[in-house]
Coordinates of C-alpha atoms and ligand atoms in Angstrom, one line a residue:
M30 CA -24.8 -11.2 18.6
S31 CA -25.5 -12.2 22.6
A32 CA -26.8 -9.6 25.0
D33 CA -23.7 -10.5 27.1
F34 CA -21.6 -10.1 24.3
L35 CA -23.6 -6.7 24.0
E36 CA -23.4 -5.9 27.2
S37 CA -19.8 -6.3 28.5
S38 CA -18.3 -4.4 25.2
T39 CA -20.5 -1.6 26.0
A40 CA -18.6 -2.0 29.2
A41 CA -15.6 -2.1 28.0
G42 CA -15.8 1.7 27.0
W43 CA -15.9 1.3 23.7
K44 CA -16.9 5.4 21.9
L45 CA -16.6 4.8 17.9
D46 CA -16.8 7.9 16.0
H47 CA -16.2 7.8 11.9
S48 CA -15.3 11.1 10.8
Y49 CA -13.2 10.2 7.9
S50 CA -16.3 8.5 6.7
R51 CA -17.3 11.2 6.8
L52 CA -15.5 12.4 4.3
P53 CA -16.5 12.0 -0.1
G54 CA -17.4 8.1 -0.7
L55 CA -13.6 8.3 -3.4
F56 CA -12.5 7.6 0.3
F57 CA -13.0 4.7 1.0
R58 CA -15.2 0.9 0.4
K59 CA -18.1 -0.9 2.5
A60 CA -16.1 -4.5 3.8
A61 CA -16.6 -6.3 6.4
P62 CA -13.7 -8.8 8.6
A63 CA -14.1 -12.1 7.0
P64 CA -15.0 -15.1 9.7
V65 CA -12.2 -17.0 11.5
R66 CA -12.0 -20.7 12.8
S67 CA -11.4 -19.8 16.6
S68 CA -10.0 -16.5 18.4
G69 CA -7.0 -16.6 20.5
L70 CA -6.0 -13.4 22.9
V71 CA -1.8 -13.9 22.0
V72 CA -0.6 -10.5 23.0
F73 CA -3.0 -7.2 24.5
N74 CA -1.9 -4.2 25.8
D75 CA -3.5 -3.4 28.8
A76 CA -1.9 1.0 28.7
L77 CA -2.7 0.9 25.7
A78 CA -6.1 0.1 26.7
V79 CA -6.5 2.7 29.4
A80 CA -5.3 5.1 27.6
L81 CA -7.8 5.0 25.0
G82 CA -10.4 4.7 28.1
L83 CA -11.1 0.7 27.4
D84 CA -11.2 -1.7 30.4
P85 CA -8.6 -3.9 30.2
E86 CA -10.4 -6.5 32.5
A87 CA -13.9 -6.2 30.1
L88 CA -10.8 -7.3 27.0
R89 CA -9.5 -9.7 28.5
Q90 CA -12.6 -12.1 29.0
P91 CA -12.5 -14.7 26.5
D92 CA -15.9 -14.3 24.9
Q93 CA -14.0 -10.4 23.9
A94 CA -11.0 -12.4 22.2
A95 CA -13.4 -12.5 18.7
L96 CA -13.4 -8.4 18.8
F97 CA -9.7 -9.0 17.7
T98 CA -10.0 -11.3 15.4
G99 CA -13.3 -9.6 13.5
N100 CA -15.5 -12.0 14.3
L101 CA -17.9 -9.8 16.7
L102 CA -17.6 -6.4 16.1
P103 CA -17.6 -3.4 18.9
P104 CA -20.1 -1.6 19.4
G105 CA -20.8 1.5 17.4
A106 CA -18.5 -0.2 14.4
N107 CA -18.9 0.7 11.3
P108 CA -16.2 -1.4 8.9
I109 CA -14.2 0.4 5.7
A110 CA -11.6 -0.5 4.2
Q111 CA -9.9 3.2 2.8
A112 CA -8.4 4.1 0.0
Y113 CA -4.7 5.1 -1.4
A114 CA -2.7 5.7 -4.2
G115 CA 1.6 5.3 -3.6
H116 CA 4.9 5.5 -4.9
Q117 CA 5.7 1.9 -4.2
F118 CA 10.1 2.1 -5.2
G119 CA 9.5 4.8 -6.8
H120 CA 7.2 4.2 -9.2
F121 CA 3.2 5.7 -8.7
T122 CA 0.6 2.3 -8.5
T123 CA -3.1 1.8 -6.6
L124 CA -4.1 0.4 -3.6
G125 CA -5.7 0.4 -1.0
D126 CA -6.0 -1.3 2.3
G127 CA -5.8 -4.9 0.4
R128 CA -6.0 -6.3 4.5
A129 CA -6.9 -3.8 6.9
I130 CA -9.9 -2.3 7.9
L131 CA -11.3 0.5 10.5
L132 CA -13.7 0.1 12.4
G133 CA -14.2 3.0 13.6
E134 CA -12.5 5.8 15.7
Q135 CA -12.0 6.1 19.4
I136 CA -12.7 8.8 21.8
T137 CA -10.1 8.3 24.8
P138 CA -11.4 10.3 28.2
A139 CA -8.9 12.9 27.5
G140 CA -10.7 14.4 23.9
G141 CA -7.9 12.3 21.5
R142 CA -9.0 10.7 18.2
F143 CA -7.4 7.4 17.5
D144 CA -8.1 4.9 14.6
I145 CA -9.3 1.2 15.4
Q146 CA -7.9 -0.7 13.2
L147 CA -7.4 -4.7 12.2
K148 CA -4.4 -6.0 9.6
G149 CA -4.9 -8.9 8.8
S150 CA -9.1 -9.3 8.8
G151 CA -9.5 -10.7 4.9
R152 CA -10.2 -9.4 1.5
T153 CA -11.5 -6.5 1.2
A154 CA -12.7 -4.0 -2.5
F155 CA -8.7 -3.8 -2.6
S156 CA -7.1 -6.5 -2.6
R157 CA -6.6 -7.4 -5.8
G158 CA -4.3 -10.6 -5.4
G159 CA -3.8 -10.9 -2.0
D160 CA -5.8 -13.3 0.5
G161 CA -6.0 -10.1 3.3
L162 CA -4.3 -12.6 5.9
A163 CA -1.7 -12.0 8.2
A164 CA 0.5 -14.3 9.9
L165 CA 0.8 -15.0 13.4
G166 CA 5.6 -14.0 13.2
P167 CA 4.4 -10.4 11.5
M168 CA 1.9 -9.3 13.9
L169 CA 3.8 -10.0 16.7
R170 CA 6.9 -8.6 15.1
E171 CA 4.8 -5.0 14.5
N172 CA 3.7 -5.5 17.7
L173 CA 7.1 -5.6 19.0
I174 CA 8.9 -2.9 17.1
S175 CA 5.4 -0.8 17.4
E176 CA 5.5 -0.7 21.3
A177 CA 9.8 -0.3 21.6
M178 CA 9.2 3.4 19.2
H179 CA 6.3 4.6 21.4
A180 CA 8.7 3.4 24.4
L181 CA 11.3 5.4 22.5
G182 CA 9.6 8.4 22.5
I183 CA 8.9 8.5 18.4
P184 CA 6.0 8.9 17.3
T185 CA 4.6 5.7 16.0
T186 CA 1.2 4.1 15.7
R187 CA 0.8 1.2 18.2
S188 CA -0.6 -2.1 18.6
L189 CA -3.8 -3.4 21.1
A190 CA -4.2 -7.0 20.5
V191 CA -2.9 -9.6 18.6
A192 CA -5.1 -12.4 17.7
T193 CA -4.7 -15.9 16.7
T194 CA -7.3 -17.0 13.8
G195 CA -7.4 -20.6 14.4
Q196 CA -6.2 -20.5 10.2
S197 CA -3.6 -20.9 8.1
V198 CA -2.0 -18.6 6.3
F199 CA -0.7 -19.7 3.1
R200 CA 3.1 -18.4 1.9
S201 CA 6.1 -19.0 0.5
E202 CA 5.2 -21.8 3.9
E203 CA 1.9 -22.4 5.8
L204 CA 1.8 -19.7 8.4
P205 CA -0.1 -19.7 11.7
G206 CA -2.8 -16.4 10.4
A207 CA -3.1 -13.9 13.4
V208 CA -4.9 -10.5 13.0
L209 CA -3.1 -7.1 14.2
T210 CA -5.4 -4.1 15.9
R211 CA -3.1 -1.4 15.1
V212 CA -4.2 2.1 16.7
A213 CA -3.4 5.3 15.3
A214 CA -4.2 8.9 15.2
S215 CA -5.2 8.4 11.4
H216 CA -4.4 6.1 8.4
I217 CA -3.9 9.1 6.5
R218 CA -0.9 8.8 3.7
V219 CA 0.8 11.4 1.4
G220 CA -0.4 8.2 -1.1
T221 CA -4.6 9.4 0.4
F222 CA -3.9 12.1 -1.3
Q223 CA -1.9 11.0 -4.8
W224 CA -5.8 8.6 -4.0
A225 CA -8.2 12.7 -4.7
A226 CA -5.1 13.7 -7.1
A227 CA -4.8 10.9 -9.2
H228 CA -8.8 11.4 -9.5
E229 CA -8.2 14.8 -10.5
D230 CA -11.2 15.2 -7.8
H231 CA -11.0 18.8 -6.4
D232 CA -13.5 18.7 -4.1
A233 CA -12.6 15.3 -2.3
L234 CA -8.8 17.0 -2.7
L235 CA -10.0 19.5 -0.9
A236 CA -12.2 17.9 1.8
L237 CA -9.3 16.0 3.0
A238 CA -6.8 18.6 2.9
D239 CA -9.5 19.7 5.7
H240 CA -10.4 16.8 7.1
T241 CA -6.6 16.1 7.7
R242 CA -5.8 19.8 8.7
R243 CA -8.2 19.5 11.7
R244 CA -7.9 16.4 13.0
H245 CA -3.6 16.6 13.0
F246 CA -2.6 20.7 12.6
P247 CA -6.0 21.5 14.7
D248 CA -3.6 24.9 15.7
L249 CA -3.1 25.7 11.2
A250 CA -5.6 27.9 10.3
E251 CA -8.4 27.2 7.4
D252 CA -7.9 26.8 4.0
S253 CA -3.7 27.8 4.7
H254 CA -2.7 25.3 2.7
L255 CA 0.5 26.2 2.4
D256 CA 1.3 26.1 6.5
F257 CA -0.2 22.8 6.4
F258 CA 2.0 21.2 4.2
H259 CA 5.1 22.9 5.9
A260 CA 3.4 21.8 9.2
A261 CA 3.1 18.3 7.9
M262 CA 6.9 18.6 6.5
E263 CA 8.0 19.5 10.1
R264 CA 7.0 16.0 11.5
Q265 CA 8.4 14.2 8.7
A266 CA 11.4 16.1 9.1
A267 CA 11.5 15.6 13.4
L268 CA 10.5 11.9 12.3
V269 CA 13.0 10.7 10.8
A270 CA 15.7 12.8 12.7
K271 CA 14.5 10.5 15.4
W272 CA 14.9 7.2 14.1
L273 CA 18.5 8.3 13.3
Q274 CA 19.2 8.5 16.4
V275 CA 18.0 5.7 17.5
G276 CA 19.0 3.7 14.7
F277 CA 16.2 2.9 13.0
I278 CA 15.7 1.7 9.8
H279 CA 11.9 1.9 8.0
G280 CA 13.6 -0.2 5.0
V281 CA 10.0 1.2 3.2
M282 CA 9.1 4.8 2.8
N283 CA 6.9 4.0 0.5
T284 CA 4.4 7.1 -0.1
D285 CA 1.8 4.9 1.3
N286 CA 3.4 4.2 4.2
M287 CA 3.9 8.0 5.6
A288 CA 1.5 9.2 7.5
L289 CA 0.1 12.7 7.8
S290 CA 0.1 12.7 11.4
G291 CA 3.9 12.2 11.6
E292 CA 3.5 8.6 12.9
T293 CA 5.8 6.2 12.0
I294 CA 3.5 3.9 10.4
D295 CA 4.0 0.3 8.9
Y296 CA 6.8 -2.3 10.2
G297 CA 7.6 -4.6 7.8
P298 CA 10.6 -5.3 7.1
C299 CA 12.4 -2.3 9.6
A300 CA 14.4 -3.4 11.6
F301 CA 17.3 -1.5 14.0
L302 CA 21.8 -0.6 13.5
D303 CA 24.0 -3.6 15.0
A304 CA 27.1 -2.4 14.0
Y305 CA 27.2 1.0 13.0
H306 CA 27.4 1.5 8.7
S307 CA 25.5 4.7 7.3
D308 CA 24.9 2.3 3.3
T309 CA 23.0 -0.6 5.9
V310 CA 19.8 -1.8 4.4
F311 CA 18.2 -5.1 5.7
S312 CA 15.1 -5.4 3.7
S313 CA 14.9 -8.0 1.2
I314 CA 13.7 -6.5 -1.8
D315 CA 16.0 -3.3 -1.1
H316 CA 18.4 -4.1 -4.2
G317 CA 19.4 -0.8 -4.9
G318 CA 19.6 0.1 -1.1
R319 CA 16.9 2.8 -1.8
Y320 CA 16.0 3.4 1.2
A321 CA 19.0 2.8 3.1
Y322 CA 19.9 4.1 6.8
A323 CA 21.4 7.0 5.7
Q324 CA 18.7 7.9 2.8
Q325 CA 15.7 8.1 5.0
P326 CA 16.5 11.6 5.2
S327 CA 16.1 12.6 1.4
I328 CA 13.9 9.7 0.4
A329 CA 11.5 11.5 3.1
R330 CA 11.8 14.9 0.9
W331 CA 11.0 13.2 -1.9
N332 CA 7.3 11.9 -0.1
L333 CA 7.1 15.1 0.7
A334 CA 8.0 16.4 -3.0
R335 CA 4.7 13.9 -3.8
L336 CA 2.7 15.5 -1.5
A337 CA 3.7 18.9 -2.5
E338 CA 2.4 17.9 -6.9
A339 CA -0.7 16.1 -4.9
M340 CA -1.6 19.1 -3.3
I341 CA -0.6 21.9 -5.4
P342 CA -4.5 22.5 -7.2
L343 CA -4.9 23.7 -3.4
L344 CA -1.2 25.4 -3.1
H345 CA -2.3 28.6 -5.0
D346 CA -5.0 28.9 -8.3
D347 CA -2.2 29.9 -10.7
G348 CA 0.1 26.5 -11.0
K349 CA 2.8 27.8 -11.6
R350 CA 3.0 30.4 -8.6
A351 CA 1.7 27.1 -6.8
V352 CA 4.3 24.4 -8.2
E353 CA 7.7 27.9 -6.6
L354 CA 5.3 28.4 -3.5
A355 CA 6.3 23.8 -3.1
N356 CA 10.0 24.0 -4.4
E357 CA 10.2 27.1 -1.5
A358 CA 8.6 24.8 1.4
L359 CA 10.8 22.0 0.1
H360 CA 14.3 23.8 -0.2
Q361 CA 13.3 24.1 3.8
F362 CA 13.4 20.5 4.4
Q363 CA 17.0 19.7 4.8
G364 CA 18.2 22.7 6.8
I365 CA 14.6 22.2 9.0
F366 CA 15.6 18.0 9.1
Q367 CA 19.5 19.7 10.9
N368 CA 18.4 21.2 12.9
H369 CA 16.4 18.8 14.6
W370 CA 19.3 16.0 14.0
L371 CA 21.7 18.1 15.3
D372 CA 19.4 19.0 18.3
G373 CA 18.6 15.1 19.1
M374 CA 23.0 13.9 18.2
R375 CA 24.2 17.1 20.6
A376 CA 22.2 14.9 23.9
K377 CA 23.2 12.0 22.8
L378 CA 26.8 13.3 23.8
G379 CA 25.3 15.3 26.5
I380 CA 25.5 19.0 24.9
H381 CA 23.0 21.4 25.7
N382 CA 24.8 24.4 24.1
C383 CA 25.5 24.6 19.7
E384 CA 28.4 25.9 18.4
P385 CA 29.0 26.2 14.5
D386 CA 31.5 22.8 14.2
D387 CA 29.2 20.8 16.5
L388 CA 27.9 18.9 12.8
A389 CA 31.7 17.4 12.1
F390 CA 32.4 17.0 15.5
I391 CA 29.4 14.6 15.3
Q392 CA 30.8 13.1 12.2
R393 CA 33.9 11.9 13.1
L394 CA 32.0 9.9 16.0
L395 CA 30.6 8.4 13.5
D396 CA 33.2 7.8 11.1
W397 CA 34.9 6.5 13.8
M398 CA 32.5 4.0 14.3
Q399 CA 31.5 2.9 11.0
E400 CA 35.5 2.2 10.4
N401 CA 35.3 0.3 12.9
K402 CA 32.1 -2.1 13.2
Q403 CA 30.8 -0.1 16.6
D404 CA 27.6 -1.4 17.8
F405 CA 25.7 1.6 17.4
T406 CA 24.0 1.7 20.5
G407 CA 26.0 -0.3 22.4
T408 CA 28.7 3.1 21.5
F409 CA 26.5 5.8 22.4
S410 CA 25.6 3.2 26.4
T411 CA 29.0 3.2 27.0
L412 CA 29.6 6.7 26.5
S413 CA 26.6 7.5 28.8
R414 CA 28.1 5.7 31.6
A415 CA 30.4 8.3 34.5
A416 CA 33.4 6.4 33.3
S417 CA 33.3 7.7 30.1
L418 CA 33.6 11.4 31.3
E419 CA 36.9 10.2 33.2
A420 CA 38.9 8.5 30.2
P421 CA 38.4 6.6 26.5
A422 CA 36.3 4.2 26.6
F423 CA 37.6 2.3 23.3
P424 CA 41.8 1.7 23.5
D425 CA 42.0 3.4 20.4
P426 CA 44.2 6.4 19.4
V427 CA 41.5 7.9 16.9
F428 CA 38.8 7.5 19.1
T429 CA 41.0 8.8 21.8
D430 CA 41.5 12.0 20.0
W431 CA 38.0 12.3 19.7
H432 CA 37.2 12.1 23.3
A433 CA 39.8 14.1 24.3
A434 CA 37.6 17.5 21.7
W435 CA 34.5 15.5 23.0
Q436 CA 35.2 16.3 26.8
S437 CA 37.2 20.3 25.5
R438 CA 33.5 20.1 24.3
L439 CA 31.4 20.1 26.9
A440 CA 34.0 22.0 29.2
R441 CA 32.7 25.4 27.0
Q442 CA 29.3 24.7 28.2
A443 CA 27.6 25.7 31.8
E444 CA 26.5 22.2 32.6
G445 CA 28.7 20.0 34.6
P446 CA 28.8 15.7 34.6
A447 CA 25.4 15.3 36.7
E448 CA 23.7 16.9 34.1
V449 CA 25.7 15.4 31.0
L450 CA 24.9 12.2 32.2
R451 CA 21.1 12.4 33.0
R452 CA 21.2 14.2 29.2
M453 CA 22.8 11.5 27.8
R454 CA 21.2 8.7 29.8
S455 CA 17.8 10.1 28.3
A456 CA 18.9 9.9 25.0
N457 CA 20.2 7.0 24.6
P458 CA 18.2 4.0 24.7
R459 CA 20.3 1.1 26.3
V460 CA 17.9 -2.2 25.2
I461 CA 16.4 -1.8 21.6
P462 CA 14.3 -5.4 20.3
R463 CA 17.9 -6.3 18.8
N464 CA 17.1 -8.7 15.2
H465 CA 19.1 -11.4 16.9
K466 CA 16.2 -11.0 20.3
V467 CA 13.8 -10.7 18.0
E468 CA 14.0 -13.3 16.0
E469 CA 14.7 -15.3 19.3
A470 CA 11.4 -14.8 20.3
L471 CA 9.5 -14.9 17.3
S472 CA 10.3 -18.5 16.6
A473 CA 9.4 -19.8 20.0
A474 CA 6.2 -18.3 19.3
T475 CA 5.8 -20.0 16.0
L476 CA 7.3 -22.5 16.1
H477 CA 6.8 -23.9 19.7
A478 CA 3.9 -21.4 20.7
D479 CA 6.1 -20.3 23.3
L480 CA 5.4 -17.0 23.9
A481 CA 7.7 -16.1 27.2
P482 CA 10.4 -15.3 25.2
F483 CA 8.3 -12.7 23.2
H484 CA 6.7 -11.6 26.1
K485 CA 9.8 -11.5 28.0
L486 CA 11.4 -9.5 25.1
L487 CA 8.7 -6.9 25.0
A488 CA 9.0 -5.9 28.7
A489 CA 12.1 -5.4 28.5
I490 CA 12.2 -3.0 24.9
T491 CA 8.9 -0.8 26.4
R492 CA 11.5 0.4 29.4
P493 CA 14.3 0.8 27.3
Y494 CA 16.2 4.2 29.4
D495 CA 16.4 1.4 31.8
E496 CA 19.5 -0.5 33.0
P497 CA 18.3 -3.7 32.3
E498 CA 18.6 -6.7 35.1
D499 CA 20.6 -8.9 33.2
D500 CA 22.8 -8.2 29.9
E501 CA 20.9 -11.4 27.5
F502 CA 19.7 -7.5 25.9
T503 CA 22.1 -5.5 25.2
T504 CA 24.6 -7.4 24.2
P505 CA 24.9 -7.6 20.0
P506 CA 24.5 -10.5 17.8
P507 CA 27.6 -13.0 18.3
A508 CA 30.7 -11.9 16.3
G509 CA 30.3 -13.8 12.6
S510 CA 26.7 -13.9 12.9
P511 CA 25.2 -13.8 9.2
R512 CA 23.8 -10.7 7.6
Y513 CA 20.5 -10.0 9.3
R514 CA 17.3 -9.6 6.7
T515 CA 13.7 -8.8 6.4
F516 CA 11.2 -9.3 4.8
C517 CA 7.6 -7.3 3.3
G518 CA 5.0 -8.6 6.6
T519 CA 2.8 -10.6 4.1
Ligands
LIG607 P1 2.7 -3.6 3.0 O1 3.3 -3.7 2.2 O2 2.4 -3.5 4.4 O3 2.4 -1.5 2.5 O4 1.6 -2.9 2.1 C1 1.3 -2.7 0.3 C2 -0.5 -3.2 -0.3 O5 -0.9 -4.1 -0.7 C3 -1.0 -2.0 0.9 O6 -2.4 -1.6 -0.4 C4 -1.6 -3.8 1.4 O7 -3.2 -3.4 2.1 C5 -1.8 -4.7 0.2 N1 -1.1 -6.0 1.0 C6 -0.6 -6.2 1.5 N2 -0.8 -7.6 2.1 C7 -1.6 -8.5 1.2 C8 -2.4 -9.4 1.1 N3 -1.7 -10.8 1.6 N4 -3.6 -9.0 0.9 C9 -4.3 -8.3 0.2 N5 -3.1 -6.5 0.2 C10 -2.5 -6.9 0.5
LIG608 MG1 1.7 -0.7 4.3

């Protein structure tokens, strides 16, 4: 490592700690990023760098691109691969970071702690038959959609950089290789707890629970494992409600893809609804619709039941009592979720107070949208316009009836039209990463090395609640477009 490099990296503001590596060795293995042919920075997130206490100008220097492929390590890095297990489509298996390496936890100027992880930087002890690599398209896709989620106000892992490796990755075809630098409150998953439980290692399980609670729920008392479970459940309920409110379908809600921080993680086969239908599935491998749009709350609960199972030895000394406590907690999930969902849906309709019939009233609108294949984002955008308060925006008798009920509902609250519109505009994005625009941007980047459409789309999706200058990013896909399919980003 050259002296110049060290000087500029230190100046860049790296301040890495390693609290996760102080856990028992069961939870990780040492790892080293595989050297790559060349490092080319194609996306760099200046705003995130600043929030992390890193200097974007210093990190954008050509000699620093090697940091984002793993060819060079930032000062203080201690690279490891994290161990975890998980239920994938309902089947338990041991996994671990097969293509991700944690460099450390950046301590921010505000005192925050964020994992800095390279994804696609070569094989680890957990790679099994995989090559540990990633292709440019899926890494750009993760960058784009995770940043869109952040801008929408949804907790998520984030993307600091995407860098090309100058090497090919072989899938069903030869693809350009890339590494994503992922930033997360942590990468501790439900599957991390399952890993400890599968080893029947009580001390390790306890150490993980204490670490996770202190890190993500610092207000909870020591030894309050049941409170910790409740708090984790509350975060997942709030998260999934937010997904539904923007039409997000995660696509692969395996227990290894559910983070205890409450952040959305794993942007493999996810996509946003165009036309509303509660059964929508985009993922090419989700044949049974396990992870369909409207299944997401019940899958979150299923995953939390797996977390509870793993935590049983911590919940009570008496195993039977521990199971009762877990079940009592899990029974509350649906109610907690529904309250979050109702709050969010009321906001989308400009409603400030609560009435007992709100759920049925909101469902009537969704039913009409489904029946008429209405664009999810577009419908709520249209409703958020002043004219929609005056007259029904859609000339359909069922909608007209619903619109009359909506107007009477709005009249039964203190807030007037200005407050109604303000609330709706902050809850209904104009711009989401529409599937056809994402594909256009990724094709240009991967087939023609043209990053301009990607950067234009990235700029639009990072200001989702603003009225865009043109309708390029708000128009649904052309009628008759083929059904959109997504793939796990391997
Ligand atoms: P994911 O679908 O990204 O959640 O990955 C599921 C599991 O497979 C995780 O343990 C990954 O680390 C691992 N994995 C995915 N792709 C690869 C790859 N190309 N090489 C090695 N491991 C991989
Ligand atoms: Mg995953």
